[in-house]
Amino acid sequence: MAGHELIEHYLRTLAERLPGPVVDELADGLLASYDDQIGRFGDPDAAALAALSDFGDADTVTAAFVRASPARKAAFTLLVAGPIVGLGWGAVLVTADGWASAIPLASRLALSLLLGSVVLMLMIAVREQRHYRTVRLAALGGAGTVAVLDTVMLGTVVTLVPPPSLLLLVALTGSVARIMLAARAIPALVTRL
């Protein structure tokens, strides 16, 4: 198959934004379309423009792949679960019988920083439209940090042994569920395109 500088530029743009195997597959289709258009138009420039027109601009193609990425879906799920689990823990800490005050200030600040970084990474993964790898890495970082954050919360509760309550059970269940969501997402984010 013959190439054209417009098509090569288009494929380089996609290669900066999408995983290699996806770009290879798109390149096969685009070059086949270009060859068909050469037969139709006879002019390489007109054929390249027609093939690119049929394919759509790089921003649209990239956005479609990013929207469909498993990383974005995992980040969205974890982002939605966050406030629910957070409300559970917030209710537990507000109604605590003084056991929560045993958590040192430095630990509370560290947990707050972890929480802020989780929200930031997951928001990047959900909002990014142009770079598939950025979505994947942000979702991976967010999922890993969620798992750490919830594990620390569970470890803190086990260490302090607070009085049992329904709110505590709900918060613990939420954290365990979120750890399971993160643990399920992490292998796919590491091995996926």
Coordinates of N, CA and C in Angstrom, one line a residue:
M1 N 0.8 -1.2 0.0 CA 0.0 0.0 0.0 C 0.9 1.2 0.0
A2 N 0.5 2.2 -0.8 CA 1.2 3.5 -0.8 C 0.7 4.4 0.3
G3 N 1.6 5.3 0.8 CA 1.2 6.2 1.8 C 1.2 7.6 1.2
H4 N 0.7 8.5 2.0 CA 0.7 9.9 1.7 C 1.0 10.8 2.9
E5 N 1.7 11.9 2.7 CA 2.1 12.7 3.8 C 1.0 13.1 4.8
L6 N -0.2 13.4 4.2 CA -1.3 13.8 5.1 C -1.8 12.6 5.9
I7 N -1.8 11.4 5.3 CA -2.1 10.2 6.1 C -1.1 9.9 7.1
E8 N 0.2 10.0 6.8 CA 1.3 9.8 7.7 C 1.2 10.8 8.9
H9 N 0.9 12.0 8.6 CA 0.7 13.0 9.7 C -0.4 12.6 10.6
Y10 N -1.5 12.2 10.0 CA -2.7 11.8 10.8 C -2.4 10.6 11.7
L11 N -1.7 9.6 11.1 CA -1.3 8.5 11.9 C -0.3 8.8 13.0
R12 N 0.6 9.7 12.8 CA 1.5 10.1 13.8 C 0.7 10.8 15.0
T13 N -0.3 11.6 14.6 CA -1.1 12.3 15.6 C -1.8 11.2 16.5
L14 N -2.4 10.2 15.8 CA -3.1 9.2 16.5 C -2.1 8.4 17.4
A15 N -0.9 8.1 16.9 CA 0.1 7.4 17.6 C 0.5 8.1 18.9
E16 N 0.4 9.4 19.0 CA 0.7 10.2 20.2 C -0.4 10.0 21.2
R17 N -1.6 9.7 20.8 CA -2.7 9.7 21.6 C -3.3 8.3 22.0
L18 N -3.1 7.3 21.1 CA -3.8 6.0 21.3 C -2.7 4.9 21.4
P19 N -3.1 3.8 21.9 CA -2.2 2.6 22.0 C -1.8 2.1 20.6
G20 N -0.5 1.6 20.5 CA 0.0 1.2 19.2 C -0.9 0.2 18.4
P21 N -1.4 -0.9 19.1 CA -2.2 -1.8 18.3 C -3.5 -1.2 17.7
V22 N -4.0 -0.2 18.4 CA -5.2 0.5 17.9 C -4.8 1.3 16.7
V23 N -3.7 2.0 16.8 CA -3.2 2.8 15.7 C -2.9 1.9 14.5
D24 N -2.3 0.8 14.7 CA -2.0 -0.2 13.6 C -3.2 -0.6 12.9
E25 N -4.3 -0.9 13.7 CA -5.5 -1.3 13.1 C -6.2 -0.2 12.3
L26 N -6.2 1.0 12.9 CA -6.7 2.1 12.1 C -5.9 2.4 10.9
A27 N -4.6 2.3 11.0 CA -3.7 2.5 9.8 C -4.1 1.6 8.7
D28 N -4.3 0.3 9.0 CA -4.7 -0.7 7.9 C -6.0 -0.2 7.2
G29 N -7.0 0.2 8.0 CA -8.2 0.7 7.4 C -8.1 1.9 6.6
L30 N -7.3 2.9 7.1 CA -7.1 4.2 6.5 C -6.3 4.0 5.2
L31 N -5.3 3.2 5.2 CA -4.5 2.9 4.0 C -5.3 2.2 2.9
A32 N -6.1 1.3 3.4 CA -7.0 0.6 2.4 C -8.0 1.6 1.8
S33 N -8.5 2.5 2.6 CA -9.4 3.5 2.1 C -8.7 4.4 1.1
Y34 N -7.4 4.8 1.4 CA -6.6 5.6 0.5 C -6.4 4.9 -0.8
D35 N -6.0 3.6 -0.8 CA -5.8 2.9 -2.0 C -7.1 2.8 -2.9
D36 N -8.3 2.6 -2.2 CA -9.5 2.7 -2.9 C -9.8 4.0 -3.6
Q37 N -9.5 5.1 -2.8 CA -9.7 6.4 -3.3 C -8.7 6.8 -4.4
I38 N -7.5 6.2 -4.4 CA -6.6 6.4 -5.5 C -7.2 5.9 -6.8
G39 N -7.8 4.7 -6.7 CA -8.4 4.1 -7.9 C -9.6 4.9 -8.4
R40 N -10.3 5.6 -7.4 CA -11.4 6.4 -7.8 C -11.0 7.7 -8.4
F41 N -10.1 8.4 -7.7 CA -9.7 9.8 -8.1 C -8.5 9.8 -9.0
G42 N -7.6 8.9 -8.8 CA -6.3 8.9 -9.6 C -5.3 10.0 -9.1
D43 N -5.8 10.9 -8.2 CA -4.9 11.9 -7.7 C -4.6 11.6 -6.2
P44 N -3.3 11.5 -5.9 CA -3.0 11.1 -4.5 C -3.5 12.1 -3.5
D45 N -3.4 13.4 -3.8 CA -3.9 14.4 -2.8 C -5.4 14.3 -2.6
A46 N -6.1 14.2 -3.6 CA -7.6 14.1 -3.5 C -8.0 12.8 -2.8
A47 N -7.2 11.7 -3.1 CA -7.5 10.4 -2.5 C -7.2 10.5 -1.0
A48 N -6.1 11.1 -0.6 CA -5.8 11.3 0.8 C -6.9 12.1 1.5
L49 N -7.3 13.2 1.0 CA -8.3 14.0 1.6 C -9.6 13.3 1.7
A50 N -10.0 12.5 0.7 CA -11.2 11.7 0.7 C -11.2 10.6 1.8
A51 N -10.0 9.9 1.9 CA -9.9 8.9 2.9 C -9.9 9.5 4.3
L52 N -9.3 10.6 4.5 CA -9.3 11.2 5.8 C -10.7 11.8 6.2
S53 N -11.3 12.3 5.2 CA -12.7 12.7 5.4 C -13.6 11.6 5.8
D54 N -13.5 10.5 5.2 CA -14.3 9.3 5.6 C -14.0 8.8 7.0
F55 N -12.7 8.9 7.4 CA -12.3 8.5 8.7 C -12.7 9.4 9.8
G56 N -12.7 10.7 9.6 CA -13.0 11.7 10.6 C -11.7 12.2 11.2
D57 N -11.8 13.4 11.8 CA -10.6 14.1 12.2 C -10.1 13.3 13.5
A58 N -8.8 13.6 13.7 CA -8.1 12.8 14.8 C -8.7 13.1 16.1
D59 N -9.2 14.3 16.4 CA -9.8 14.6 17.7 C -11.0 13.7 17.9
T60 N -11.8 13.6 16.9 CA -13.1 12.8 17.0 C -12.8 11.3 17.2
V61 N -11.8 10.8 16.4 CA -11.4 9.4 16.6 C -10.9 9.1 17.9
T62 N -10.0 10.0 18.4 CA -9.3 9.8 19.7 C -10.4 9.9 20.8
A63 N -11.3 10.9 20.7 CA -12.3 11.0 21.8 C -13.2 9.8 21.9
A64 N -13.5 9.2 20.7 CA -14.3 8.0 20.7 C -13.6 6.8 21.4
F65 N -12.3 6.6 21.1 CA -11.6 5.6 21.8 C -11.4 5.8 23.3
V66 N -11.2 7.1 23.7 CA -11.0 7.4 25.1 C -12.3 7.2 25.8
R67 N -13.4 7.6 25.2 CA -14.7 7.5 25.9 C -15.1 6.0 26.1
A68 N -14.6 5.1 25.2 CA -14.9 3.7 25.3 C -13.9 2.9 26.1
S69 N -12.9 3.6 26.6 CA -11.8 2.9 27.3 C -12.2 2.3 28.6
P70 N -11.8 1.1 28.9 CA -12.1 0.5 30.2 C -11.5 1.3 31.4
A71 N -10.4 2.0 31.2 CA -9.8 2.8 32.2 C -10.8 4.0 32.6
R72 N -11.4 4.6 31.6 CA -12.3 5.7 31.9 C -13.5 5.1 32.7
K73 N -14.0 4.0 32.3 CA -15.2 3.4 32.9 C -14.8 3.0 34.4
A74 N -13.7 2.5 34.6 CA -13.2 2.1 36.0 C -13.1 3.4 36.8
A75 N -12.5 4.4 36.2 CA -12.3 5.7 37.0 C -13.7 6.3 37.3
F76 N -14.6 6.2 36.4 CA -16.0 6.8 36.7 C -16.7 6.0 37.8
T77 N -16.6 4.7 37.7 CA -17.2 3.9 38.8 C -16.6 4.2 40.2
L78 N -15.3 4.3 40.2 CA -14.6 4.6 41.5 C -15.0 6.1 41.9
L79 N -15.1 7.0 41.0 CA -15.4 8.4 41.3 C -16.8 8.5 41.9
V80 N -17.8 7.7 41.3 CA -19.1 7.7 41.8 C -19.2 7.0 43.2
A81 N -18.4 6.0 43.4 CA -18.5 5.3 44.7 C -17.8 6.1 45.8
G82 N -16.9 7.0 45.4 CA -16.2 7.8 46.4 C -17.1 8.6 47.4
P83 N -18.0 9.4 46.9 CA -18.8 10.2 47.9 C -19.7 9.3 48.7
I84 N -20.1 8.1 48.2 CA -21.0 7.2 48.9 C -20.2 6.6 50.1
V85 N -19.0 6.1 49.8 CA -18.2 5.6 50.9 C -17.7 6.7 51.8
G86 N -17.4 7.9 51.3 CA -17.0 9.0 52.1 C -18.1 9.4 53.0
L87 N -19.3 9.5 52.6 CA -20.4 9.8 53.5 C -20.5 8.8 54.6
G88 N -20.3 7.5 54.3 CA -20.4 6.5 55.3 C -19.3 6.7 56.4
W89 N -18.1 7.0 55.9 CA -17.0 7.2 56.9 C -17.2 8.5 57.6
G90 N -17.7 9.5 56.9 CA -18.0 10.8 57.6 C -19.0 10.7 58.7
A91 N -20.1 9.9 58.4 CA -21.1 9.7 59.5 C -20.5 8.9 60.6
V92 N -19.6 7.9 60.4 CA -19.0 7.2 61.4 C -18.1 8.1 62.3
L93 N -17.3 8.9 61.7 CA -16.4 9.8 62.4 C -17.1 10.9 63.2
V94 N -18.2 11.4 62.6 CA -19.0 12.4 63.3 C -19.7 11.9 64.5
T95 N -20.2 10.6 64.4 CA -20.9 10.0 65.6 C -20.0 9.2 66.4
A96 N -18.7 9.2 66.2 CA -17.8 8.4 67.0 C -17.8 8.7 68.5
D97 N -17.5 7.7 69.3 CA -17.5 7.9 70.7 C -16.1 8.3 71.2
G98 N -15.4 9.1 70.5 CA -14.1 9.6 70.9 C -12.9 8.7 70.4
W99 N -13.2 7.5 69.8 CA -12.1 6.7 69.3 C -11.5 7.4 68.1
A100 N -12.2 8.1 67.3 CA -11.7 8.8 66.1 C -10.6 9.8 66.5
S101 N -10.7 10.4 67.7 CA -9.8 11.4 68.1 C -8.4 10.8 68.4
A102 N -8.4 9.4 68.5 CA -7.1 8.7 68.7 C -6.2 8.7 67.4
I103 N -6.8 9.0 66.3 CA -6.1 9.1 65.1 C -5.2 10.4 65.1
P104 N -3.9 10.2 65.0 CA -3.1 11.4 65.1 C -3.4 12.4 63.9
L105 N -3.1 13.7 64.2 CA -3.4 14.7 63.2 C -2.6 14.5 61.9
A106 N -1.3 14.0 62.1 CA -0.5 13.8 60.9 C -1.1 12.7 60.0
S107 N -1.7 11.7 60.6 CA -2.4 10.6 59.9 C -3.6 11.1 59.2
R108 N -4.4 12.0 59.9 CA -5.6 12.6 59.2 C -5.2 13.4 58.0
L109 N -4.1 14.2 58.2 CA -3.6 15.0 57.1 C -3.2 14.2 55.9
A110 N -2.5 13.1 56.2 CA -2.0 12.2 55.1 C -3.2 11.5 54.4
L111 N -4.2 11.1 55.2 CA -5.4 10.6 54.5 C -6.1 11.6 53.7
S112 N -6.1 12.8 54.1 CA -6.7 13.9 53.3 C -6.0 14.1 52.0
L113 N -4.7 14.1 52.1 CA -3.8 14.2 50.9 C -4.1 13.1 49.9
L114 N -4.1 11.9 50.5 CA -4.4 10.7 49.7 C -5.8 10.8 49.0
L115 N -6.8 11.3 49.8 CA -8.1 11.4 49.2 C -8.1 12.5 48.1
G116 N -7.4 13.6 48.3 CA -7.4 14.6 47.3 C -6.7 14.1 46.0
S117 N -5.6 13.3 46.2 CA -4.9 12.8 45.0 C -5.8 11.8 44.3
V118 N -6.6 11.0 45.0 CA -7.5 10.1 44.3 C -8.5 10.8 43.5
V119 N -9.1 11.8 44.1 CA -10.1 12.6 43.4 C -9.5 13.3 42.1
L120 N -8.3 13.8 42.3 CA -7.6 14.5 41.1 C -7.3 13.5 40.0
M121 N -6.8 12.3 40.4 CA -6.4 11.3 39.3 C -7.7 10.8 38.6
L122 N -8.7 10.5 39.4 CA -9.9 10.0 38.8 C -10.6 11.0 37.9
M123 N -10.6 12.3 38.4 CA -11.2 13.4 37.5 C -10.4 13.5 36.2
I124 N -9.1 13.4 36.3 CA -8.3 13.5 35.1 C -8.7 12.3 34.1
A125 N -8.8 11.1 34.7 CA -9.2 10.0 33.9 C -10.6 10.1 33.2
V126 N -11.5 10.7 33.9 CA -12.9 10.9 33.4 C -13.0 12.0 32.4
R127 N -12.2 13.1 32.7 CA -12.4 14.3 31.9 C -11.5 14.4 30.6
E128 N -10.4 13.6 30.6 CA -9.4 13.7 29.5 C -10.1 13.1 28.2
Q129 N -9.9 13.8 27.1 CA -10.5 13.4 25.9 C -9.5 13.1 24.8
R130 N -8.3 13.5 24.9 CA -7.3 13.4 23.8 C -6.2 12.4 24.0
H131 N -6.0 11.9 25.2 CA -4.8 11.0 25.4 C -5.2 9.7 26.2
Y132 N -5.3 8.7 25.4 CA -5.8 7.4 26.0 C -4.8 6.9 27.1
R133 N -3.5 7.1 26.9 CA -2.6 6.7 27.9 C -2.7 7.5 29.2
T134 N -3.0 8.8 29.1 CA -3.2 9.6 30.3 C -4.4 9.1 31.1
V135 N -5.5 8.7 30.4 CA -6.7 8.2 31.0 C -6.3 6.9 31.8
R136 N -5.6 6.0 31.1 CA -5.2 4.7 31.7 C -4.3 4.9 32.9
L137 N -3.3 5.8 32.8 CA -2.4 6.0 33.9 C -3.1 6.7 35.1
A138 N -3.9 7.7 34.8 CA -4.7 8.4 35.9 C -5.6 7.4 36.6
A139 N -6.3 6.6 35.8 CA -7.2 5.6 36.4 C -6.5 4.6 37.2
L140 N -5.3 4.1 36.7 CA -4.5 3.2 37.5 C -4.0 3.8 38.8
G141 N -3.5 5.0 38.7 CA -3.1 5.7 39.9 C -4.2 5.9 40.9
G142 N -5.4 6.3 40.4 CA -6.5 6.5 41.2 C -7.0 5.2 41.9
A143 N -7.1 4.1 41.1 CA -7.5 2.8 41.6 C -6.5 2.3 42.7
G144 N -5.3 2.4 42.4 CA -4.3 2.0 43.4 C -4.3 2.8 44.7
T145 N -4.5 4.1 44.6 CA -4.6 5.0 45.7 C -5.9 4.7 46.5
V146 N -7.0 4.4 45.8 CA -8.2 4.1 46.5 C -8.0 2.8 47.3
A147 N -7.4 1.8 46.7 CA -7.1 0.6 47.5 C -6.3 0.8 48.7
V148 N -5.3 1.7 48.6 CA -4.4 2.0 49.7 C -5.2 2.8 50.8
L149 N -6.0 3.8 50.3 CA -6.8 4.6 51.3 C -7.8 3.8 52.0
D150 N -8.5 2.9 51.3 CA -9.5 2.1 52.0 C -8.8 1.0 52.9
T151 N -7.7 0.5 52.5 CA -7.0 -0.4 53.3 C -6.5 0.2 54.6
V152 N -6.0 1.5 54.5 CA -5.6 2.2 55.7 C -6.8 2.5 56.6
M153 N -7.9 2.8 56.1 CA -9.1 3.1 56.9 C -9.5 1.8 57.6
L154 N -9.5 0.7 56.9 CA -9.8 -0.6 57.5 C -8.8 -1.0 58.6
G155 N -7.6 -0.8 58.3 CA -6.5 -1.1 59.3 C -6.6 -0.2 60.5
T156 N -7.0 1.1 60.3 CA -7.2 2.0 61.4 C -8.3 1.5 62.3
V157 N -9.4 1.1 61.7 CA -10.6 0.7 62.5 C -10.2 -0.6 63.3
V158 N -9.5 -1.5 62.6 CA -9.2 -2.8 63.3 C -8.2 -2.5 64.4
T159 N -7.3 -1.5 64.3 CA -6.3 -1.2 65.3 C -7.0 -0.5 66.5
L160 N -7.9 0.4 66.2 CA -8.6 1.1 67.3 C -9.7 0.4 67.9
V161 N -10.3 -0.5 67.3 CA -11.5 -1.3 67.7 C -12.5 -0.4 68.3
P162 N -13.2 0.4 67.4 CA -14.3 1.3 67.9 C -15.5 0.5 68.3
P163 N -16.4 1.1 69.0 CA -17.6 0.3 69.4 C -18.4 0.0 68.1
P164 N -19.0 -1.2 68.0 CA -19.7 -1.5 66.8 C -21.0 -0.7 66.6
S165 N -21.2 -0.3 65.3 CA -22.5 0.4 65.0 C -22.9 0.1 63.6
L166 N -24.1 0.4 63.3 CA -24.6 0.1 62.0 C -23.9 1.0 61.0
L167 N -23.6 2.3 61.3 CA -22.9 3.2 60.5 C -21.5 2.7 60.2
L168 N -20.8 2.1 61.2 CA -19.5 1.6 61.0 C -19.5 0.4 60.1
L169 N -20.5 -0.5 60.2 CA -20.7 -1.6 59.3 C -20.9 -1.2 57.9
V170 N -21.7 -0.1 57.7 CA -21.9 0.4 56.3 C -20.6 1.0 55.8
A171 N -19.9 1.7 56.5 CA -18.6 2.3 56.1 C -17.6 1.2 55.7
L172 N -17.5 0.2 56.6 CA -16.6 -0.9 56.4 C -17.0 -1.6 55.1
T173 N -18.2 -1.9 54.9 CA -18.7 -2.6 53.7 C -18.4 -1.8 52.5
G174 N -18.6 -0.5 52.6 CA -18.3 0.4 51.4 C -16.9 0.4 51.1
S175 N -16.0 0.4 52.1 CA -14.6 0.4 51.8 C -14.1 -1.0 51.2
V176 N -14.7 -2.1 51.7 CA -14.3 -3.4 51.2 C -14.8 -3.5 49.7
A177 N -16.0 -3.0 49.5 CA -16.6 -3.0 48.1 C -15.7 -2.2 47.2
R178 N -15.2 -1.1 47.6 CA -14.4 -0.2 46.8 C -13.0 -0.8 46.6
I179 N -12.5 -1.5 47.6 CA -11.2 -2.2 47.4 C -11.4 -3.2 46.3
M180 N -12.5 -4.0 46.4 CA -12.7 -5.0 45.4 C -12.9 -4.4 44.0
L181 N -13.6 -3.3 43.9 CA -13.7 -2.6 42.6 C -12.3 -2.2 42.1
A182 N -11.5 -1.6 42.9 CA -10.1 -1.2 42.5 C -9.3 -2.4 42.2
A183 N -9.3 -3.5 43.0 CA -8.5 -4.7 42.8 C -8.9 -5.3 41.4
R184 N -10.2 -5.3 41.1 CA -10.7 -5.8 39.9 C -10.2 -5.0 38.7
A185 N -10.1 -3.7 38.8 CA -9.8 -2.8 37.7 C -8.3 -2.8 37.5
I186 N -7.5 -2.9 38.5 CA -6.0 -2.7 38.4 C -5.4 -3.7 37.4
P187 N -5.6 -5.0 37.4 CA -4.9 -5.8 36.4 C -5.3 -5.5 35.0
A188 N -6.5 -5.1 34.8 CA -6.9 -4.7 33.4 C -6.3 -3.5 33.0
L189 N -6.1 -2.5 33.9 CA -5.4 -1.3 33.6 C -3.9 -1.4 33.3
V190 N -3.3 -2.4 34.0 CA -1.9 -2.7 33.8 C -1.7 -3.4 32.4
T191 N -2.5 -4.3 32.1 CA -2.3 -5.2 30.9 C -3.0 -4.7 29.7
R192 N -4.0 -3.8 29.8 CA -4.7 -3.3 28.6 C -3.9 -2.5 27.7
L193 N -4.4 -2.2 26.6 CA -3.7 -1.4 25.6 C -3.5 0.0 26.1

